[in-house]
DNA sequence: TTTAATTCGGACAATTTTATCCTATTTAAT
DNA sequence: ATTAAATAGGATAAAATTGTCCGAATTAAA
């Protein structure tokens, strides 16, 4: 069935592109450079028009600044980079749903009325949440800068 | 964008239905009862025809037995119930992809050439994997039987 | 002021996932 | 044998996600 859930893909494609785009923009912003959609899509290996939609979301959520017109592009204020959590990017693109939703899709699932996997998954989800909230854009950008990690292929 | 990834939905719908169906079948099998697709769909609140496809996968993966004809239905051999891991059900439906795939969709992502979130996500994924592999159908079915957990609403 | 580079945003298209329909096949019971 | 109750499975449809196209708006620079 080739489903694209957690085991296959931790994030939606939109999220993947959004995270990588934000990292690249942060990296360039540290160098005082503004980057165009075209450059971003090329660097992170993503479809340009689709990436544009995602950047619009990041802009509307005040994660990146967009500048229209010639010599325009995207940037992030340097002083903000270290304070932007991975969780914020994910929330901007996928919505703030880390706190809600049942692992098995029950409409009503709580401590009082749990689904069969409620407690077991709560632990994993909590760990993911903590990780997203304790990871910021700065450290991810520094990883790229130092050559410790990569944005494509 | 309302994407249906981890934060929204840990599993695909297909997986959700498959897990719940397996739990219900296990529960009934303990009582020596075989259950029909119709009963399963009603109890787990899932679309019948779609659930049928998923049960076919579980049957082909030898997780459940299907019996055709009048008085047919689905069942799981009692002695197997405790040995069926959640991970097996997920694998049967979504494929064995827990060990592969990059959090950010890189084609090549490894210790040598990691994506920016490689190490952070590896930890979370590993925990999920362990949880799936250490949870079996029996305990989930017993939770339902004892009233400690629920399959719907 | 014109041009070129750029983002914005609406409409549309392709793909994947989810869901439905219908016929064939199997099997217990009459 | 016939019938009724089931699963199997192919074809199709609907919905969600992903991806594309294009004109409008904006802005720096010639």
Tab-separated table of C-alpha atoms (C1' of nucleotides) in Angstrom:
chain	number	residue	atom	x	y	z
A	1	UNK	CA	0.000	0.000	0.000
A	2	UNK	CA	3.047	2.227	0.343
A	3	UNK	CA	1.616	4.511	2.944
A	4	UNK	CA	3.519	7.594	3.936
A	5	UNK	CA	3.185	7.580	7.678
A	6	UNK	CA	5.733	7.748	10.419
A	7	UNK	CA	7.659	4.620	9.584
A	8	UNK	CA	8.056	5.651	5.997
A	9	UNK	CA	8.129	9.357	6.386
A	10	UNK	CA	8.163	11.140	9.678
A	11	UNK	CA	6.858	14.348	8.115
A	12	UNK	CA	4.732	15.257	5.176
A	13	UNK	CA	6.610	16.352	2.088
A	14	UNK	CA	5.436	19.874	2.842
A	15	UNK	CA	7.080	19.690	6.255
A	16	UNK	CA	10.264	18.209	4.887
A	17	UNK	CA	10.585	21.038	2.399
A	18	UNK	CA	9.638	23.621	4.993
A	19	UNK	CA	12.250	22.473	7.471
A	20	UNK	CA	14.994	22.279	4.893
A	21	UNK	CA	14.037	25.652	3.433
A	22	UNK	CA	14.103	27.263	6.862
A	23	UNK	CA	17.515	25.814	7.573
A	24	UNK	CA	18.902	27.114	4.296
A	25	UNK	CA	17.391	30.558	4.788
A	26	UNK	CA	18.828	30.694	8.298
A	27	UNK	CA	22.243	29.735	7.015
A	28	UNK	CA	22.239	32.487	4.418
A	29	UNK	CA	20.741	35.011	6.808
A	30	UNK	CA	23.702	34.522	9.115
A	31	UNK	CA	25.839	35.597	6.191
A	32	UNK	CA	23.619	38.628	5.641
A	33	UNK	CA	22.238	37.201	2.416
A	34	UNK	CA	18.650	37.090	1.294
A	35	UNK	CA	17.734	34.083	-0.843
A	36	UNK	CA	15.271	33.610	-3.654
A	37	UNK	CA	12.724	30.843	-3.981
A	38	UNK	CA	14.675	29.582	-6.962
A	39	UNK	CA	17.879	29.235	-4.954
A	40	UNK	CA	16.077	27.586	-2.079
A	41	UNK	CA	14.361	25.010	-4.269
A	42	UNK	CA	17.649	24.238	-5.991
A	43	UNK	CA	19.561	23.847	-2.746
A	44	UNK	CA	17.028	21.662	-0.995
A	45	UNK	CA	15.970	19.791	-4.126
A	46	UNK	CA	12.281	20.618	-3.988
A	47	UNK	CA	9.624	21.616	-6.516
A	48	UNK	CA	9.691	25.382	-6.836
A	49	UNK	CA	5.996	26.254	-6.928
A	50	UNK	CA	5.121	23.877	-4.136
A	51	UNK	CA	7.937	25.247	-2.038
A	52	UNK	CA	6.571	28.734	-2.657
A	53	UNK	CA	3.294	27.777	-0.987
A	54	UNK	CA	5.119	26.436	2.021
A	55	UNK	CA	7.266	29.548	2.315
A	56	UNK	CA	4.110	31.615	2.302
A	57	UNK	CA	2.961	29.701	5.342
A	58	UNK	CA	6.255	30.220	7.097
A	59	UNK	CA	6.048	33.912	6.258
A	60	UNK	CA	2.496	34.214	7.561
A	61	UNK	CA	3.604	32.563	10.767
A	62	UNK	CA	6.421	35.075	11.109
A	63	UNK	CA	9.082	32.424	10.907
A	64	UNK	CA	10.634	33.897	7.776
A	65	UNK	CA	10.359	37.350	6.231
A	66	UNK	CA	9.523	37.580	2.577
A	67	UNK	CA	10.556	40.558	0.481
A	68	UNK	CA	8.838	41.126	-2.816
A	69	UNK	CA	10.266	42.577	-5.978
A	70	UNK	CA	13.624	42.447	-7.676
A	71	UNK	CA	16.402	41.535	-5.242
A	72	UNK	CA	13.636	40.220	-3.018
A	73	UNK	CA	13.551	36.828	-1.429
A	74	UNK	CA	13.453	35.259	1.994
A	75	UNK	CA	15.409	35.895	5.159
A	76	UNK	CA	15.236	35.382	8.889
A	77	UNK	CA	16.310	38.007	11.373
A	78	UNK	CA	19.591	36.842	12.832
A	79	UNK	CA	18.564	37.379	16.404
A	80	UNK	CA	15.523	35.140	15.912
A	81	UNK	CA	17.272	32.124	14.425
A	82	UNK	CA	18.346	30.554	17.695
A	83	UNK	CA	14.877	30.981	19.162
A	84	UNK	CA	12.949	29.272	16.367
A	85	UNK	CA	12.150	25.726	17.373
A	86	UNK	CA	11.625	22.882	14.977
A	87	UNK	CA	8.214	22.510	16.588
A	88	UNK	CA	7.201	25.964	15.418
A	89	UNK	CA	8.022	25.156	11.813
A	90	UNK	CA	6.103	21.909	11.960
A	91	UNK	CA	3.168	23.648	13.584
A	92	UNK	CA	3.145	26.368	10.949
A	93	UNK	CA	2.892	23.809	8.180
A	94	UNK	CA	0.952	20.926	9.681
A	95	UNK	CA	-0.994	22.684	12.387
A	96	UNK	CA	-0.743	22.481	16.120
A	97	UNK	CA	-1.862	18.935	16.493
A	98	UNK	CA	0.906	17.401	18.513
A	99	UNK	CA	-1.211	17.656	21.610
A	100	UNK	CA	-4.351	16.158	20.148
A	101	UNK	CA	-5.399	13.166	18.131
A	102	UNK	CA	-5.633	9.489	18.939
A	103	UNK	CA	-3.113	6.948	17.704
A	104	UNK	CA	-5.935	4.793	16.396
A	105	UNK	CA	-8.221	7.565	15.232
A	106	UNK	CA	-10.834	7.449	17.970
A	107	UNK	CA	-12.879	10.614	18.198
A	108	UNK	CA	-12.821	10.404	21.918
A	109	UNK	CA	-9.571	9.101	23.371
A	110	UNK	CA	-8.343	10.154	26.783
A	111	UNK	CA	-7.046	8.827	30.058
A	112	UNK	CA	-10.623	7.967	30.968
A	113	UNK	CA	-11.504	6.430	27.631
A	114	UNK	CA	-8.237	5.377	26.005
A	115	UNK	CA	-7.683	3.518	22.782
A	116	UNK	CA	-5.724	0.265	23.119
A	117	UNK	CA	-2.400	1.922	22.394
A	118	UNK	CA	-3.026	5.205	24.182
A	119	UNK	CA	-0.413	4.969	26.912
A	120	UNK	CA	2.227	3.318	24.830
A	121	UNK	CA	2.038	5.915	22.129
A	122	UNK	CA	1.741	8.803	24.512
A	123	UNK	CA	5.301	8.076	25.622
A	124	UNK	CA	6.707	8.050	22.121
A	125	UNK	CA	4.787	11.126	21.112
A	126	UNK	CA	5.974	12.942	24.197
A	127	UNK	CA	9.554	12.154	23.303
A	128	UNK	CA	9.041	13.440	19.794
A	129	UNK	CA	7.423	16.565	21.121
A	130	UNK	CA	10.303	17.216	23.478
A	131	UNK	CA	12.754	16.721	20.690
A	132	UNK	CA	10.934	19.127	18.366
A	133	UNK	CA	10.734	21.690	21.116
A	134	UNK	CA	14.362	21.401	22.099
A	135	UNK	CA	15.787	21.652	18.605
A	136	UNK	CA	16.265	25.104	17.135
A	137	UNK	CA	17.084	26.426	13.709
A	138	UNK	CA	20.477	27.689	14.710
A	139	UNK	CA	21.911	24.327	15.597
A	140	UNK	CA	20.528	22.797	12.425
A	141	UNK	CA	22.005	25.576	10.303
A	142	UNK	CA	25.366	25.232	12.045
A	143	UNK	CA	25.360	21.543	11.237
A	144	UNK	CA	25.084	22.377	7.552
A	145	UNK	CA	27.670	25.114	7.769
A	146	UNK	CA	30.214	22.868	9.445
A	147	UNK	CA	29.634	20.089	6.957
A	148	UNK	CA	28.317	17.791	9.658
A	149	UNK	CA	25.010	17.386	7.841
A	150	UNK	CA	23.484	17.904	4.415
A	151	UNK	CA	20.364	19.335	2.847
A	152	UNK	CA	20.274	17.129	-0.221
A	153	UNK	CA	21.166	13.838	-1.793
B	1	UNK	CA	-2.676	22.276	5.012
B	2	UNK	CA	-4.032	19.697	7.402
B	3	UNK	CA	-1.479	17.054	6.705
B	4	UNK	CA	-1.898	13.650	8.198
B	5	UNK	CA	1.534	12.879	9.467
B	6	UNK	CA	2.789	11.787	12.826
B	7	UNK	CA	1.591	14.708	14.832
B	8	UNK	CA	-1.889	14.411	13.465
B	9	UNK	CA	-2.074	10.714	12.910
B	10	UNK	CA	0.584	8.319	13.975
B	11	UNK	CA	-0.584	5.686	11.492
B	12	UNK	CA	-2.323	5.681	8.174
B	13	UNK	CA	-6.041	5.041	8.289
B	14	UNK	CA	-5.320	1.620	6.852
B	15	UNK	CA	-3.031	0.869	9.790
B	16	UNK	CA	-5.487	2.179	12.320
B	17	UNK	CA	-8.190	-0.059	10.943
B	18	UNK	CA	-5.836	-3.000	10.681
B	19	UNK	CA	-4.683	-2.743	14.276
B	20	UNK	CA	-8.185	-2.353	15.643
B	21	UNK	CA	-9.485	-5.177	13.480
B	22	UNK	CA	-6.716	-7.487	14.654
B	23	UNK	CA	-7.437	-6.648	18.273
B	24	UNK	CA	-11.121	-7.384	17.839
B	25	UNK	CA	-10.484	-10.617	15.995
B	26	UNK	CA	-8.055	-11.681	18.714
B	27	UNK	CA	-10.600	-10.914	21.388
B	28	UNK	CA	-13.259	-13.038	19.716
B	29	UNK	CA	-10.831	-15.788	18.879
B	30	UNK	CA	-10.062	-16.188	22.567
B	31	UNK	CA	-13.744	-16.883	22.993
B	32	UNK	CA	-13.631	-19.412	20.191
B	33	UNK	CA	-15.650	-17.180	17.896
B	34	UNK	CA	-14.992	-16.376	14.277
B	35	UNK	CA	-16.062	-12.897	13.192
B	36	UNK	CA	-17.360	-11.539	9.917
B	37	UNK	CA	-16.119	-8.469	8.111
B	38	UNK	CA	-19.462	-6.867	8.831
B	39	UNK	CA	-19.087	-7.348	12.571
B	40	UNK	CA	-15.521	-6.134	12.538
B	41	UNK	CA	-16.338	-2.962	10.633
B	42	UNK	CA	-19.236	-2.267	12.963
B	43	UNK	CA	-17.191	-2.791	16.106
B	44	UNK	CA	-14.202	-0.747	15.061
B	45	UNK	CA	-16.227	1.854	13.185
B	46	UNK	CA	-14.536	1.470	9.822
B	47	UNK	CA	-15.699	1.359	6.198
B	48	UNK	CA	-16.498	-2.232	5.331
B	49	UNK	CA	-15.016	-2.577	1.871
B	50	UNK	CA	-11.828	-0.762	2.773
B	51	UNK	CA	-11.463	-2.881	5.870
B	52	UNK	CA	-11.856	-5.956	3.671
B	53	UNK	CA	-8.773	-4.984	1.691
B	54	UNK	CA	-6.774	-4.538	4.850
B	55	UNK	CA	-7.898	-7.892	6.223
B	56	UNK	CA	-6.759	-9.483	2.994
B	57	UNK	CA	-3.308	-8.132	3.681
B	58	UNK	CA	-3.333	-9.410	7.222
B	59	UNK	CA	-4.470	-12.791	5.925
B	60	UNK	CA	-1.749	-12.922	3.282
B	61	UNK	CA	0.792	-12.127	5.961
B	62	UNK	CA	-0.509	-14.985	8.071
B	63	UNK	CA	-1.564	-12.725	10.877
B	64	UNK	CA	-5.217	-13.673	10.616
B	65	UNK	CA	-6.925	-16.665	9.010
B	66	UNK	CA	-9.787	-15.998	6.664
B	67	UNK	CA	-12.485	-18.574	6.083
B	68	UNK	CA	-14.676	-18.239	3.024
B	69	UNK	CA	-18.312	-19.160	2.653
B	70	UNK	CA	-21.322	-19.123	4.930
B	71	UNK	CA	-20.307	-19.064	8.581
B	72	UNK	CA	-16.935	-17.883	7.369
B	73	UNK	CA	-15.032	-14.937	8.676
B	74	UNK	CA	-11.770	-14.111	10.361
B	75	UNK	CA	-9.971	-15.642	13.278
B	76	UNK	CA	-6.536	-15.892	14.828
B	77	UNK	CA	-5.195	-19.097	16.288
B	78	UNK	CA	-5.241	-18.702	20.047
B	79	UNK	CA	-1.699	-19.846	20.531
B	80	UNK	CA	-0.453	-17.186	18.108
B	81	UNK	CA	-2.144	-14.181	19.642
B	82	UNK	CA	0.470	-13.474	22.284
B	83	UNK	CA	3.262	-13.781	19.761
B	84	UNK	CA	1.927	-11.294	17.238
B	85	UNK	CA	3.650	-7.967	17.682
B	86	UNK	CA	2.154	-4.639	16.790
B	87	UNK	CA	5.175	-4.198	14.556
B	88	UNK	CA	4.117	-7.176	12.445
B	89	UNK	CA	0.692	-5.721	11.821
B	90	UNK	CA	2.122	-2.363	10.862
B	91	UNK	CA	4.648	-4.042	8.604
B	92	UNK	CA	1.973	-6.112	6.900
B	93	UNK	CA	-0.011	-3.008	6.035
B	94	UNK	CA	2.581	-0.285	5.538
B	95	UNK	CA	5.589	-2.339	4.605
B	96	UNK	CA	8.814	-2.904	6.459
B	97	UNK	CA	10.111	0.591	6.349
B	98	UNK	CA	10.856	1.318	9.960
B	99	UNK	CA	14.520	0.733	9.322
B	100	UNK	CA	14.830	2.892	6.256
B	101	UNK	CA	13.959	6.369	5.109
B	102	UNK	CA	15.262	9.787	6.012
B	103	UNK	CA	13.352	12.167	8.251
B	104	UNK	CA	13.755	14.901	5.673
B	105	UNK	CA	13.412	12.767	2.573
B	106	UNK	CA	17.035	12.660	1.443
B	107	UNK	CA	17.756	9.843	-0.937
B	108	UNK	CA	21.053	9.255	0.744
B	109	UNK	CA	21.003	9.789	4.492
B	110	UNK	CA	23.333	7.908	6.787
B	111	UNK	CA	25.804	8.316	9.592
B	112	UNK	CA	28.341	9.453	7.007
B	113	UNK	CA	25.981	11.764	5.170
B	114	UNK	CA	23.202	12.683	7.586
B	115	UNK	CA	20.332	15.076	7.104
B	116	UNK	CA	20.155	17.874	9.683
B	117	UNK	CA	17.799	15.969	11.945
B	118	UNK	CA	19.240	12.516	11.429
B	119	UNK	CA	20.485	11.803	14.923
B	120	UNK	CA	17.656	13.476	16.747
B	121	UNK	CA	15.023	11.535	14.862
B	122	UNK	CA	16.894	8.287	14.990
B	123	UNK	CA	16.364	8.280	18.742
B	124	UNK	CA	12.636	8.858	18.529
B	125	UNK	CA	12.221	6.347	15.767
B	126	UNK	CA	14.166	3.773	17.709
B	127	UNK	CA	11.892	4.244	20.680
B	128	UNK	CA	8.831	3.824	18.494
B	129	UNK	CA	10.311	0.716	16.972
B	130	UNK	CA	11.011	-0.788	20.356
B	131	UNK	CA	7.508	-0.028	21.478
B	132	UNK	CA	5.963	-1.632	18.401
B	133	UNK	CA	8.131	-4.674	18.840
B	134	UNK	CA	7.401	-5.051	22.522
B	135	UNK	CA	3.643	-4.740	22.262
B	136	UNK	CA	1.649	-7.823	21.354
B	137	UNK	CA	-1.916	-8.476	20.346
B	138	UNK	CA	-2.746	-10.353	23.509
B	139	UNK	CA	-2.162	-7.449	25.843
B	140	UNK	CA	-4.118	-5.128	23.591
B	141	UNK	CA	-7.040	-7.546	23.416
B	142	UNK	CA	-6.991	-8.015	27.173
B	143	UNK	CA	-7.211	-4.274	27.618
B	144	UNK	CA	-10.427	-4.257	25.640
B	145	UNK	CA	-11.779	-7.287	27.442
B	146	UNK	CA	-11.135	-5.792	30.859
B	147	UNK	CA	-12.698	-2.494	29.883
B	148	UNK	CA	-9.406	-0.675	30.331
B	149	UNK	CA	-9.475	0.510	26.724
B	150	UNK	CA	-11.869	0.942	23.822
B	151	UNK	CA	-12.045	0.286	20.109
B	152	UNK	CA	-14.393	3.077	19.171
B	153	UNK	CA	-15.833	6.501	19.877
C	1	DT	C1'	9.463	55.235	-16.854
C	2	DT	C1'	10.429	50.993	-18.485
C	3	DT	C1'	12.238	46.589	-17.586
C	4	DA	C1'	13.487	42.641	-15.217
C	5	DA	C1'	13.423	39.960	-11.091
C	6	DT	C1'	10.828	38.529	-7.698
C	7	DT	C1'	6.886	36.987	-4.405
C	8	DC	C1'	1.642	36.266	-4.140
C	9	DG	C1'	-2.161	33.725	-4.887
C	10	DG	C1'	-5.797	31.531	-7.527
C	11	DA	C1'	-6.780	27.788	-10.566
C	12	DC	C1'	-5.674	23.551	-12.095
C	13	DA	C1'	-3.363	18.823	-12.604
C	14	DA	C1'	-1.158	14.585	-10.929
C	15	DT	C1'	-0.512	11.322	-7.475
C	16	DT	C1'	-1.527	8.827	-3.400
C	17	DT	C1'	-4.635	7.370	0.005
C	18	DT	C1'	-9.063	6.258	1.289
C	19	DA	C1'	-13.449	4.428	0.156
C	20	DT	C1'	-17.151	2.069	-2.700
C	21	DC	C1'	-19.286	-1.133	-6.001
C	22	DC	C1'	-19.975	-5.241	-8.179
C	23	DT	C1'	-19.137	-9.923	-9.679
C	24	DA	C1'	-16.997	-14.314	-8.774
C	25	DT	C1'	-16.064	-17.877	-5.665
C	26	DT	C1'	-16.595	-20.596	-1.620
C	27	DT	C1'	-19.194	-23.098	1.809
C	28	DA	C1'	-22.796	-24.302	5.370
C	29	DA	C1'	-27.430	-25.302	5.683
C	30	DT	C1'	-31.838	-26.365	3.785
D	1	DA	C1'	-29.148	-29.244	-5.929
D	2	DT	C1'	-30.400	-24.811	-4.354
D	3	DT	C1'	-29.949	-21.026	-1.562
D	4	DA	C1'	-27.983	-17.800	1.454
D	5	DA	C1'	-23.960	-15.963	3.745
D	6	DA	C1'	-19.345	-15.035	3.369
D	7	DT	C1'	-14.635	-13.648	1.554
D	8	DA	C1'	-11.697	-12.356	-2.820
D	9	DG	C1'	-10.507	-9.194	-5.870
D	10	DG	C1'	-10.858	-6.084	-9.903
D	11	DA	C1'	-12.649	-1.669	-11.316
D	12	DT	C1'	-13.915	2.651	-10.124
D	13	DA	C1'	-14.715	6.956	-7.356
D	14	DA	C1'	-13.757	10.402	-3.800
D	15	DA	C1'	-10.695	12.923	-0.982
D	16	DA	C1'	-6.295	14.507	0.428
D	17	DT	C1'	-1.688	15.578	-0.676
D	18	DT	C1'	1.627	16.985	-3.761
D	19	DG	C1'	2.904	19.501	-7.671
D	20	DT	C1'	2.330	23.007	-11.785
D	21	DC	C1'	0.925	27.127	-14.354
D	22	DC	C1'	0.097	31.699	-14.984
D	23	DG	C1'	-1.193	36.412	-14.320
D	24	DA	C1'	-1.002	40.146	-10.766
D	25	DA	C1'	1.574	42.888	-7.680
D	26	DT	C1'	5.857	44.690	-6.042
D	27	DT	C1'	10.380	46.661	-6.243
D	28	DA	C1'	15.303	47.561	-7.606
D	29	DA	C1'	17.846	49.079	-11.278
D	30	DA	C1'	18.739	50.660	-15.916
